[in-house]
Structures are given as C-alpha cells and as structure tokens.
C-alpha cells in the first residue's frame, strides 16, 4: 500500500490488540452518543416544554424511523466491510473502487429511502394504532424527519468509510459539532419561537445537513489514498454485488426487525399515553445501550475484516476474546446502574409520575438482559467481518422478529398483562444469543478461528 499521509487511519493488522479495539470503539461510541443526542434532545425539550402527548408522538415514530434507516445501515455495513478488507489486503485500486462505489450507490439509495418514508408514514402510524390525540403530532414530526433523511444516510456512509479505514476520531468531531447545533436549534425553535413539535423535527434535519459539510471536505481534500474523485464516482458492479451479498441480509433483517418493533409499539399503545411516554423514555436508554454495543461490535468487525484481509488468524482469535470481555464488563456495569437508578433516569425526561413509573419498569425489566443482547450483536458482526452474513441474519430475524411477535400475539390473546409486553424484548435476547453462540462455535471450529 502507498504510504499513508494521514495519521488518523488505523491499520489494525499491527500493534497491540486491546488498545486498537478500545481506541477505535471509544470515539465511535462517543460519536454514536452525540448522534443519539439528535433524538434525545428532541425528547428532553419536548417532554419538558410540550407535554406527554408530544413526547408520546416522538416515541411512536422512533421504530418507524429505524425501519427505514436500518435498511440502509445494513447495506452500509456491507460496504464498510468490503472497504476494510481491501484496506487490509493493501490493494489500492480495489480500495478506491470500493469507496467510490459505496458513495455512488448511497446517493441513489438515499433518494429512494426518503421517498419511501414520506409516502408510507401516515399508513404506518395507522397500522400501529397510534392514538388520535397523538396521531397529528406524530405525523408532522415523521414527515419533516423523513424530508431530511437523505442528509443522514449520506453522512453515515461518508463517516462509515473513514471508520472502515480505522479512523473513528474525525467522525466523532463532526458529530459533536452538529449535535450541539441540534440542541441549540431545539431550544430556539421550541422554546423561543414556539414552533412546537415541528420545531424539534426541523432542528434535527438542519443539524444533519450541517454534518455532511466537514466529512465531505475531508474526503474531497485529503492527500491520502481514499481521496474522493468525481471522475471515479461510479458503481463497480462486482464490488456493489459483494457489498449487497454481505450487507443485504443484514439490511433486510434490521429493517424487518425495526418494522416488527413498530408492532411492539402497538401493544404498548393499549396502555395509554402515559405508558407510551414511558416507553419513549425507555427508548432513549435502550438506544444508549444499543449504540454502546454497536460501537464495540463494529470495532470488532473492522478489526476482524482488516485482519481477515491480511490473513492474520492469530490476531483474529485474540481480538474476539478481548471484544467479548470488554462487552461483558461495560454492559454489566450499566445494567447495575439501570437497576439502582431507574426512577431517577426516567424522571430526567418527563415529570409526569405515571410516565416515570412505566419508564422505570421497562428499564428494570430489561437491564441484565442486555448482556445476552450484546452477545447477539457482537458475534453477528464478527461473522460479518469474515463475510458471513446470511446465517447471523437468519438467527437474528428468527429471534428478534418471529419469536418476539409470536410471544406477543399469542400472549396478548391470553392476558392483557403489562408484564408480558415489557418482557418480550429480554426473553428473545436470551434465546437468540444461545443460538448465535452455538453457530459461531461451529463456524469457528470449521474455519479454525477460535476453538482449536
């Protein structure tokens, strides 16, 4: 490979394993944290200044948003794995083709996803039976959010390219800046200008548009091998096919899983606006846990993909063990915090006593079960780092969608208990983690990766 002129790139085929994984995962997590601040800031401002119906409206839209964005994120993962593998193999020509293919395809997909979101949003809100007192607010928020989806999708791919090359720091800086802009705009539009829930939505869209500027500047004006060239911006179909092969199963699974979660919203809606608001509060902490696990998992994916491209089997073995240990320690620590301070954490977002009660119940019921959930995510992503995406997709889909929806559908025919709805998440995490670990062990034995 040509000499790197940019010290931000991280060749994970060399040096100590633990520092590389941590130094990659920590900026990625902080970046995800600030990205999550887009919606969290909306919830905080809306919950305190517009009331529980407005907060319930945002809560009702969260899984619909994830249904659309998760599809692209799955494809983005496939593209990033291909880029990481070509980076690890030191093939400059293939690396540049991979980068430009990823960007060209992202531009097309982002337009399609925006149109899809705008067209289907009212239908989806009706399908999950959003209460009438919340519906108009939810529809307004969702349509404005989807109008800026193109900015979010294109930014995620641009930042994902840098992360695939081992650079998780600069995307962090860009996200911190745009997240702070979002918070400031939330306060201005909602409190000062009194734009209501529409102001929170427009603050998010404007902030996402701003986030594209610095990341495009880096890609267009770097002197390194990944510099963006308009002349090369086209789709290489063999590489695009490989990205689809790796990313499409995960894209479809993630999208369907998120869509399935919209029906989880349907079961929550039965208990009224206070429960919906409590579910929205829980959703903020759930997303915090998910993005933490995603950061560790993606660090492991990038590490495995680069070393797989370089043929470093012993480093892969060590990296997997360290990733598991890091995941258990961090997720376990946060589970203890959830159990001890659930009421206080819920009260940070809303003052309504009943909503706080529901939010704390959701948080406590799921706290310890994020450990098996982290195993699902970690080993699924490690397998994708090797280019194996179909099996983890089937396992995740079977647990997170089929089993969960079966439990909810059958269970609610027998009882209307809140406990049944609240435990639908953690029950399937345990099952899915067990199956994922069993498959990974068999895969590892077959390919002589971990169990020898």
PDB file of N, CA and C in Angstrom, residues 1-2 4 10-21 87-88 90 303 306-307 310 312 315:
ATOM      1  N   UNK A   1       0.850  -1.207   0.000  1.00  0.00           N
ATOM      2  CA  UNK A   1       0.000   0.000   0.000  1.00  0.00           C
ATOM      3  C   UNK A   1       0.874   1.241   0.000  1.00  0.00           C
ATOM      4  N   UNK A   2       0.387   2.273  -0.674  1.00  0.00           N
ATOM      5  CA  UNK A   2       1.113   3.529  -0.663  1.00  0.00           C
ATOM      6  C   UNK A   2       1.212   4.055   0.750  1.00  0.00           C
ATOM      7  N   UNK A   4       0.702   6.121   3.909  1.00  0.00           N
ATOM      8  CA  UNK A   4      -0.383   6.973   4.387  1.00  0.00           C
ATOM      9  C   UNK A   4       0.158   8.333   4.778  1.00  0.00           C
ATOM     10  N   UNK A  10      -6.098   3.861  10.778  1.00  0.00           N
ATOM     11  CA  UNK A  10      -5.662   2.884  11.770  1.00  0.00           C
ATOM     12  C   UNK A  10      -5.556   1.517  11.118  1.00  0.00           C
ATOM     13  N   UNK A  11      -4.335   1.084  10.841  1.00  0.00           N
ATOM     14  CA  UNK A  11      -4.093  -0.252  10.335  1.00  0.00           C
ATOM     15  C   UNK A  11      -4.151  -1.214  11.509  1.00  0.00           C
ATOM     16  N   UNK A  12      -5.249  -1.966  11.617  1.00  0.00           N
ATOM     17  CA  UNK A  12      -5.496  -2.823  12.771  1.00  0.00           C
ATOM     18  C   UNK A  12      -4.876  -4.208  12.613  1.00  0.00           C
ATOM     19  N   UNK A  13      -4.021  -4.363  11.596  1.00  0.00           N
ATOM     20  CA  UNK A  13      -3.312  -5.638  11.413  1.00  0.00           C
ATOM     21  C   UNK A  13      -1.986  -5.652  12.153  1.00  0.00           C
ATOM     22  N   UNK A  14      -1.690  -4.575  12.892  1.00  0.00           N
ATOM     23  CA  UNK A  14      -0.419  -4.463  13.603  1.00  0.00           C
ATOM     24  C   UNK A  14      -0.669  -3.967  15.024  1.00  0.00           C
ATOM     25  N   UNK A  15       0.363  -4.059  15.871  1.00  0.00           N
ATOM     26  CA  UNK A  15       0.371  -3.500  17.231  1.00  0.00           C
ATOM     27  C   UNK A  15      -0.561  -4.263  18.175  1.00  0.00           C
ATOM     28  N   UNK A  16      -0.667  -3.770  19.435  1.00  0.00           N
ATOM     29  CA  UNK A  16      -1.426  -4.445  20.481  1.00  0.00           C
ATOM     30  C   UNK A  16      -2.916  -4.418  20.178  1.00  0.00           C
ATOM     31  N   UNK A  17      -3.587  -5.516  20.523  1.00  0.00           N
ATOM     32  CA  UNK A  17      -4.987  -5.689  20.145  1.00  0.00           C
ATOM     33  C   UNK A  17      -5.922  -4.823  20.992  1.00  0.00           C
ATOM     34  N   UNK A  18      -5.826  -4.914  22.315  1.00  0.00           N
ATOM     35  CA  UNK A  18      -6.761  -4.209  23.193  1.00  0.00           C
ATOM     36  C   UNK A  18      -6.762  -2.697  22.956  1.00  0.00           C
ATOM     37  N   UNK A  19      -5.609  -2.017  22.919  1.00  0.00           N
ATOM     38  CA  UNK A  19      -5.640  -0.572  22.657  1.00  0.00           C
ATOM     39  C   UNK A  19      -6.273  -0.228  21.315  1.00  0.00           C
ATOM     40  N   UNK A  20      -6.019  -1.059  20.300  1.00  0.00           N
ATOM     41  CA  UNK A  20      -6.595  -0.763  18.987  1.00  0.00           C
ATOM     42  C   UNK A  20      -8.113  -0.835  19.014  1.00  0.00           C
ATOM     43  N   UNK A  21      -8.650  -1.876  19.657  1.00  0.00           N
ATOM     44  CA  UNK A  21     -10.097  -2.033  19.726  1.00  0.00           C
ATOM     45  C   UNK A  21     -10.717  -0.913  20.563  1.00  0.00           C
ATOM     46  N   UNK A  87      -8.664  -2.603   2.367  1.00  0.00           N
ATOM     47  CA  UNK A  87      -7.644  -1.835   3.072  1.00  0.00           C
ATOM     48  C   UNK A  87      -6.632  -2.767   3.733  1.00  0.00           C
ATOM     49  N   UNK A  88      -7.127  -3.838   4.352  1.00  0.00           N
ATOM     50  CA  UNK A  88      -6.237  -4.811   4.985  1.00  0.00           C
ATOM     51  C   UNK A  88      -5.381  -5.566   3.993  1.00  0.00           C
ATOM     52  N   UNK A  90      -4.154  -4.326   1.299  1.00  0.00           N
ATOM     53  CA  UNK A  90      -3.220  -3.363   0.696  1.00  0.00           C
ATOM     54  C   UNK A  90      -3.410  -3.198  -0.812  1.00  0.00           C
ATOM     55  N   UNK A 303     -11.856  -4.683  12.945  1.00  0.00           N
ATOM     56  CA  UNK A 303     -10.630  -5.399  13.318  1.00  0.00           C
ATOM     57  C   UNK A 303     -10.562  -6.758  12.609  1.00  0.00           C
ATOM     58  N   UNK A 306     -10.186  -6.341   8.657  1.00  0.00           N
ATOM     59  CA  UNK A 306      -8.835  -5.972   8.228  1.00  0.00           C
ATOM     60  C   UNK A 306      -7.862  -7.142   8.377  1.00  0.00           C
ATOM     61  N   UNK A 307      -7.933  -7.836   9.498  1.00  0.00           N
ATOM     62  CA  UNK A 307      -7.024  -8.955   9.727  1.00  0.00           C
ATOM     63  C   UNK A 307      -7.372 -10.165   8.867  1.00  0.00           C
ATOM     64  N   UNK A 310      -5.807  -9.467   5.679  1.00  0.00           N
ATOM     65  CA  UNK A 310      -4.357  -9.637   5.773  1.00  0.00           C
ATOM     66  C   UNK A 310      -3.958 -11.073   6.090  1.00  0.00           C
ATOM     67  N   UNK A 312      -4.337 -12.697   9.063  1.00  0.00           N
ATOM     68  CA  UNK A 312      -3.767 -12.813  10.418  1.00  0.00           C
ATOM     69  C   UNK A 312      -4.727 -13.556  11.347  1.00  0.00           C
ATOM     70  N   UNK A 315      -4.298 -13.064  15.338  1.00  0.00           N
ATOM     71  CA  UNK A 315      -4.774 -11.771  15.829  1.00  0.00           C
ATOM     72  C   UNK A 315      -6.300 -11.745  15.883  1.00  0.00           C
TER      73      UNK A 315
END
